[in-house]
Short mmCIF file of C-alpha atoms in Angstrom, two decimals:
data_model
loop_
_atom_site.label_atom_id
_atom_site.label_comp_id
_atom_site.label_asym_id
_atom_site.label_seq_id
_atom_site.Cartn_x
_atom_site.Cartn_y
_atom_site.Cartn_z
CA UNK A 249 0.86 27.09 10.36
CA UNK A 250 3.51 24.90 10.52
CA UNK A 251 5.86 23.77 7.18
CA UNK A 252 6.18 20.97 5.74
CA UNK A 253 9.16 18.97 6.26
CA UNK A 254 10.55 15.78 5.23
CA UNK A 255 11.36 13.46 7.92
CA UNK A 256 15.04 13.22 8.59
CA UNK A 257 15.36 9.55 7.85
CA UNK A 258 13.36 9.73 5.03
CA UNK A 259 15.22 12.19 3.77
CA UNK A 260 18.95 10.29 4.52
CA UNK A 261 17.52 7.27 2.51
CA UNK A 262 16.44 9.11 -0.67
CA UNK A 263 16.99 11.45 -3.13
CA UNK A 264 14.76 13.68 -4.79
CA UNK A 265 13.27 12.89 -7.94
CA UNK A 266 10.73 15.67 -8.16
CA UNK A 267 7.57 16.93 -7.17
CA UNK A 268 3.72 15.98 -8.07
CA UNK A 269 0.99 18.04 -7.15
CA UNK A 270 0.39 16.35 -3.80
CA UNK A 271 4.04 14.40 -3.06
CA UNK A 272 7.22 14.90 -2.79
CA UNK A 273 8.93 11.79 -4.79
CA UNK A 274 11.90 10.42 -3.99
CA UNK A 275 14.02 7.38 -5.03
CA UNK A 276 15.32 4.51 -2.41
CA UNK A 277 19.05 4.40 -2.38
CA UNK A 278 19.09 0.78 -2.85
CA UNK A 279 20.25 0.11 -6.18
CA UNK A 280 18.83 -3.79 -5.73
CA UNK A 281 15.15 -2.41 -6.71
CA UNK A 282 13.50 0.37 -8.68
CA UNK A 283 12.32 2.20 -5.84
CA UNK A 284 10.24 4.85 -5.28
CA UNK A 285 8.91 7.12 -2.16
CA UNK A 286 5.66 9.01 -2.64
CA UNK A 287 5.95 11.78 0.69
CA UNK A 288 2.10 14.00 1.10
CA UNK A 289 3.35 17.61 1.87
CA UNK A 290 1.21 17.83 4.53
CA UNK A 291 1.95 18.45 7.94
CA UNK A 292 1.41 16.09 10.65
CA UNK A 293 -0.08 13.12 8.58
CA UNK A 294 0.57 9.79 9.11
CA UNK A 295 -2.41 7.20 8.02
CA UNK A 296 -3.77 7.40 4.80
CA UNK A 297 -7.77 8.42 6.22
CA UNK A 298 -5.95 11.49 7.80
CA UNK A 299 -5.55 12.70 4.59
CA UNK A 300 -8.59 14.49 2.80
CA UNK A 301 -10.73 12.97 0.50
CA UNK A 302 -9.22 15.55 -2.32
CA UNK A 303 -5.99 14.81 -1.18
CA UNK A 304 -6.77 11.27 -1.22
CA UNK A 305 -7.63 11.23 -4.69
CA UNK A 306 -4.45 12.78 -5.49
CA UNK A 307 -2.79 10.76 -3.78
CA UNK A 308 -4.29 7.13 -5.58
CA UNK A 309 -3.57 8.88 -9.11
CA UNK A 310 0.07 9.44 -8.42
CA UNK A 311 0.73 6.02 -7.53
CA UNK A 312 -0.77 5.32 -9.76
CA UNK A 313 1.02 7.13 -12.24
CA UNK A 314 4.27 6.56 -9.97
CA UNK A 315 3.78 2.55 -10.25
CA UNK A 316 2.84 2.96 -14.35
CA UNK A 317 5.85 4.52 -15.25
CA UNK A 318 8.24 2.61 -12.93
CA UNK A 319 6.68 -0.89 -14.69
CA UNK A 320 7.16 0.74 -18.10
CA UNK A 321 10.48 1.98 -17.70
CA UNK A 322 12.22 -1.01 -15.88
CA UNK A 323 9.96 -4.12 -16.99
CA UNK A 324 9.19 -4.87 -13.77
CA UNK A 325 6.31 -7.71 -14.00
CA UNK A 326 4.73 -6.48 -10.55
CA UNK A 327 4.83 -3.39 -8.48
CA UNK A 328 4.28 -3.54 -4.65
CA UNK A 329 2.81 -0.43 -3.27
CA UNK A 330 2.57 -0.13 0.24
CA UNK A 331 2.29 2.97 3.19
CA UNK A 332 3.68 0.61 6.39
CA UNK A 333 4.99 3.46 9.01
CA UNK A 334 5.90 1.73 12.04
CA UNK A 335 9.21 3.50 12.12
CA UNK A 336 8.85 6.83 10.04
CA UNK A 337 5.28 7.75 10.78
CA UNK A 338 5.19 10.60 8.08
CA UNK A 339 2.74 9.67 5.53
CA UNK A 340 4.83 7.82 2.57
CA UNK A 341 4.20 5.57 0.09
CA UNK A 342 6.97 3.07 -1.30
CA UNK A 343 6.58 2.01 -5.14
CA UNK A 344 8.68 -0.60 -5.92
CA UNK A 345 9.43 -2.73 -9.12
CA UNK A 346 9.42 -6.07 -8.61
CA UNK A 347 10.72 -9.06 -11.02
CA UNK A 348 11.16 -12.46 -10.79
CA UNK A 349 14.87 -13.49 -9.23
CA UNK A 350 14.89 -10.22 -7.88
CA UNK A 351 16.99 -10.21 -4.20
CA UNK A 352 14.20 -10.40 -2.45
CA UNK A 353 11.44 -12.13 -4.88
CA UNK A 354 8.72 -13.42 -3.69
CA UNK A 355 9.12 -11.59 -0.40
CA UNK A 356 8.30 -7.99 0.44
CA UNK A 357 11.53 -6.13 -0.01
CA UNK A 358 11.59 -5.10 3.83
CA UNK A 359 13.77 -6.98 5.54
CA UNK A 360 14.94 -9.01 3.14
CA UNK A 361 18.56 -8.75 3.18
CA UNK A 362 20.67 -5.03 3.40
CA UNK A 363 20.37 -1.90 1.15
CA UNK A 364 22.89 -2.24 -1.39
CA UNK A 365 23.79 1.78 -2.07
CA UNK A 366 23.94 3.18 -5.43
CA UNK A 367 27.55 4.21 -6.59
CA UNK A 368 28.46 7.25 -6.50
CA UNK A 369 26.36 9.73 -8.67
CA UNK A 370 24.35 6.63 -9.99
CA UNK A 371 21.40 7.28 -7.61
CA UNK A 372 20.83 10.99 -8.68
CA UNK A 373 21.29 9.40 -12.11
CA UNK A 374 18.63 7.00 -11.84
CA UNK A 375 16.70 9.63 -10.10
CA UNK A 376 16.90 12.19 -13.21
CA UNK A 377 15.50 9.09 -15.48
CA UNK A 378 12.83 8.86 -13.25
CA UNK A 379 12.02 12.46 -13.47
CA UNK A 380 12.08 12.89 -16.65
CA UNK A 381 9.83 10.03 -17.49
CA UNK A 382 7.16 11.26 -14.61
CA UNK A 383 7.88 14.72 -16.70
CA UNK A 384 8.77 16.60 -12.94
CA UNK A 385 11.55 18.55 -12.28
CA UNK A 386 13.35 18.32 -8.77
CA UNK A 387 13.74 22.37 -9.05
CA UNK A 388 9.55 22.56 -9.92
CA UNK A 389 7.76 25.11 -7.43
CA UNK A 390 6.09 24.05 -4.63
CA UNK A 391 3.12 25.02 -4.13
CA UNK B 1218 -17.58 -11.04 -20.38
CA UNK B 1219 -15.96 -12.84 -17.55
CA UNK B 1220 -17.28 -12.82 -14.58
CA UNK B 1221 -15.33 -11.62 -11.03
CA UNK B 1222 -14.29 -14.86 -8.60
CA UNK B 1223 -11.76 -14.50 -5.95
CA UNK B 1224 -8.27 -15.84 -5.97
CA UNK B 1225 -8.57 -19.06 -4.58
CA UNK B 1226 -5.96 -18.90 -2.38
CA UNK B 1227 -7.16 -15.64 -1.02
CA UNK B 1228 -10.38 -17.46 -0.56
CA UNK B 1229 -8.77 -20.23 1.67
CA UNK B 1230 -6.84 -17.72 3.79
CA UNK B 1231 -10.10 -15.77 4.32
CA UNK B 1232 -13.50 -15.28 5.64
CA UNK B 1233 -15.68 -12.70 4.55
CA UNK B 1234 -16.55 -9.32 5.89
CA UNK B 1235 -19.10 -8.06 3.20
CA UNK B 1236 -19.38 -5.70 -0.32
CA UNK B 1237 -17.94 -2.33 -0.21
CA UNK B 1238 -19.43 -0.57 -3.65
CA UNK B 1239 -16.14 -1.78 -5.35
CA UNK B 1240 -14.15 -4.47 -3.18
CA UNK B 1241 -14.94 -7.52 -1.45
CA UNK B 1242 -13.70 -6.79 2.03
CA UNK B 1243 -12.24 -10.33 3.82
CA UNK B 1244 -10.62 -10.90 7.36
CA UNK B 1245 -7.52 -13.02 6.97
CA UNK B 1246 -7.28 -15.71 9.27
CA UNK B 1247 -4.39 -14.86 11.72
CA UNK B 1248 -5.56 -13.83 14.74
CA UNK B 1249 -2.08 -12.71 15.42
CA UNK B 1250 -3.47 -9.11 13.83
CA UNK B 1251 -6.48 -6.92 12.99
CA UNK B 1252 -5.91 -8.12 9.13
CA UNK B 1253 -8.51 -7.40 6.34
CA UNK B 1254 -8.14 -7.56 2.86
CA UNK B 1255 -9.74 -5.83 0.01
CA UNK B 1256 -10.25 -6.83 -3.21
CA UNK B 1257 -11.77 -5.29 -5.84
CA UNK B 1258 -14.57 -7.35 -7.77
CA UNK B 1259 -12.84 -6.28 -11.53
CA UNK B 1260 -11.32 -9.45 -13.79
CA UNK B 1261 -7.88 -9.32 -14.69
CA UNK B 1262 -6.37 -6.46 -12.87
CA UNK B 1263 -3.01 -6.82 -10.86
CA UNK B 1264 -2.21 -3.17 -10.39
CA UNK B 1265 -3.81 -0.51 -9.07
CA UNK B 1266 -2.77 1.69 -12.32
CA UNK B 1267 -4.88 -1.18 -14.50
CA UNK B 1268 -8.23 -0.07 -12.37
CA UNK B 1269 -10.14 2.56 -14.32
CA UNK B 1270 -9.47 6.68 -12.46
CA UNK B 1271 -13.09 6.08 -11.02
CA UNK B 1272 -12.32 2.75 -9.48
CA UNK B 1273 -9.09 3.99 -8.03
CA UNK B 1274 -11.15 7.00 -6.32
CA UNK B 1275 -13.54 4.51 -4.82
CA UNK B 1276 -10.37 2.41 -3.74
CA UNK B 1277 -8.69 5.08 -2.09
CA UNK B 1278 -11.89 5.81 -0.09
CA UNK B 1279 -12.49 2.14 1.08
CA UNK B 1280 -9.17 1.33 1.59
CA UNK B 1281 -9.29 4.66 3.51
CA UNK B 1282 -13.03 3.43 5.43
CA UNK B 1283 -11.34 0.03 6.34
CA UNK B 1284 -8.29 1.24 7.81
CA UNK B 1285 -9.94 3.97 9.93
CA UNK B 1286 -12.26 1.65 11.47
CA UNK B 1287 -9.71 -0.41 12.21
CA UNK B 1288 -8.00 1.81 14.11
CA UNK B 1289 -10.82 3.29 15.61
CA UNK B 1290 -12.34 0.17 16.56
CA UNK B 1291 -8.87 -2.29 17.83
CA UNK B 1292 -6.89 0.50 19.17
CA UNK B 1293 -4.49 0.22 16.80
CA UNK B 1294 -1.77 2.91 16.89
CA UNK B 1295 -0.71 2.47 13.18
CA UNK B 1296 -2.61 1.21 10.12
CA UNK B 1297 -0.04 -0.86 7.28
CA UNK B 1298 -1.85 -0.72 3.69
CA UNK B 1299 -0.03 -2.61 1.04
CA UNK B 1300 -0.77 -3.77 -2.59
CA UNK B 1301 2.07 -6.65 -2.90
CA UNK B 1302 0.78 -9.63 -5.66
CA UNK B 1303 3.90 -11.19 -5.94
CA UNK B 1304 2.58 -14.51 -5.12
CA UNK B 1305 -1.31 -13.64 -6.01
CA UNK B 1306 -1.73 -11.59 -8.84
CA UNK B 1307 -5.26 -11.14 -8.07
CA UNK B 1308 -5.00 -6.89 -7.12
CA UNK B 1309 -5.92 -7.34 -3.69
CA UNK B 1310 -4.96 -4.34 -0.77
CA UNK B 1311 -4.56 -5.17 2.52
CA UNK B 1312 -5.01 -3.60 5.70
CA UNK B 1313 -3.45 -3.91 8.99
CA UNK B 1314 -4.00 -2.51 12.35
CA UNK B 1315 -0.59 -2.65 14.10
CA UNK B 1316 0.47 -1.60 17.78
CA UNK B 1317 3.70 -1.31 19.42
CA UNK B 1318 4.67 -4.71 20.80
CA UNK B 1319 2.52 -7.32 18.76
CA UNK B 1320 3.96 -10.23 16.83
CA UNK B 1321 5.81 -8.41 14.03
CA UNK B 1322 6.56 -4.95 15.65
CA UNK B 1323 7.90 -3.06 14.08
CA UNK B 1324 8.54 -5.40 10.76
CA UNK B 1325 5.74 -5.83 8.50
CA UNK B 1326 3.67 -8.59 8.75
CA UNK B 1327 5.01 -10.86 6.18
CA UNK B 1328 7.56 -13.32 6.57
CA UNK B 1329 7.10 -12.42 10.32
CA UNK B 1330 6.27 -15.43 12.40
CA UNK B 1331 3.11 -18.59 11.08
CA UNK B 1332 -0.36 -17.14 10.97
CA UNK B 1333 -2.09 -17.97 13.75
CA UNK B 1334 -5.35 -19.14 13.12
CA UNK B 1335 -8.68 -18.04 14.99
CA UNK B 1336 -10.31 -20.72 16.93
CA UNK B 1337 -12.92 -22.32 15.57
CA UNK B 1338 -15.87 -19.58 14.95
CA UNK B 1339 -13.90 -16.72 16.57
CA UNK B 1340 -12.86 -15.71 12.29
CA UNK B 1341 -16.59 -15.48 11.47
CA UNK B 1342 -17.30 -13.83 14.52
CA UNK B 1343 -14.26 -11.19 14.43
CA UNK B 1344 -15.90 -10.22 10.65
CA UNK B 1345 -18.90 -10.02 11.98
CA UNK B 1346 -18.02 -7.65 14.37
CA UNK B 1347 -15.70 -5.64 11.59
CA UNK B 1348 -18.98 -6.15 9.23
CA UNK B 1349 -21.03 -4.23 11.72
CA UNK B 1350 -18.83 -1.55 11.92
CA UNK B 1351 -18.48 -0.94 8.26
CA UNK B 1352 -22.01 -0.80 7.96
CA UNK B 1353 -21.68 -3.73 5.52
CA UNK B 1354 -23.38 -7.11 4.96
CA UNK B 1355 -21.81 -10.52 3.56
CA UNK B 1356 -25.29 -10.73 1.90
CA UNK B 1357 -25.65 -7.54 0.33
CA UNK B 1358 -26.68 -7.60 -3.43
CA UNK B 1359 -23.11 -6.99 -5.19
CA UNK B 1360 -23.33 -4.76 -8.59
#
């Protein structure tokens, strides 16, 4: 049976923040937008109906939980949740925190205008905040 | 208590496809894509983490219902399923069927292009058609 793996592009964008029953989180290194990545370890899954219905209802509570904590801890006034695909077809699910004035407000955040990358050291920063506040640990086993 | 009415905007950009146990399930007008939208018939909730845990589990399966069938039944090679609200609060989920080479590819649909709008009857009949294979009816008694 074949591993999971994180897709390599995925995996260039991000860094971890930690890991939820069903996903591997990550945070967007794009420091213009409190970003989260919500990756099912499961092998070979890209829509969400290929998932199964327990993993689906995984899946709903920790975006849900994702997108809670994320509008708590920034004061974003929306969060846009969203598993697009066209280019990475792994199964992942972007949380984002949205605000008025943001760089890209009202528009999606795809496309609108280039990644701005954390500094240096900032991104695993934000990334440990994040952690903590979901109460994960990057270094939690997998199971 | 307040009783559920649809966004108007959504309304105007819609026709409707029928009652799923939770959502209202609409076709957008743009026949540019295989486009639905569901909404779920609850007042006052923008986010998904605002539904109740039982309401996201029936979420998760119709979002899951609509976007299979629309792959299944267009040929679509990828399904896009995003919760945005930054211009409608209204929590509303839609669901895309998306193919290599049509209007956006590979961008997301938004800010991609003017909607195209169906001919004259070709909407009603393109959610008929998307009714019939949900096993749904616009007329069906909502809860």
């Amino acid at each position: 049976m074949a591993e999971f793996a994180l897709d390599p592009i995925l995996e260039q964008d991000t860094v971890a923040i930690g890991e939820l029953d069903l996903c591997s989180v990550r945070l967007m290194n794009d420091a213009r937008f409190p970003w989260a990545i919500l990756v099912p370890r499961r092998v070979g899954v890209a829509e969400l109906f290929e998932l199964t219905r327990g993993d689906r209802a995984l899946m709903i509570e920790e975006i849900a939980l994702v997108s809670e904590t994320i509008s708590q801890g920034t004061g974003s006034t929306k969060v846009n949740v969203a598993a697009l695909g066209n280019k990475v077809r792994q199964l992942h699910v972007h949380v984002i925190g949205r605000t008025a004035g943001d760089a890209a407000w009202p528009k999606p955040v795809w496309g609108s205008g280039d990644p701005v990358r954390y500094a240096k050291g900032a991104a695993e920063a934000a990334a440990a905040g994040l952690a903590k506040a979901l109460q994960v640990g990057v270094k939690r086993n997998v199971p």
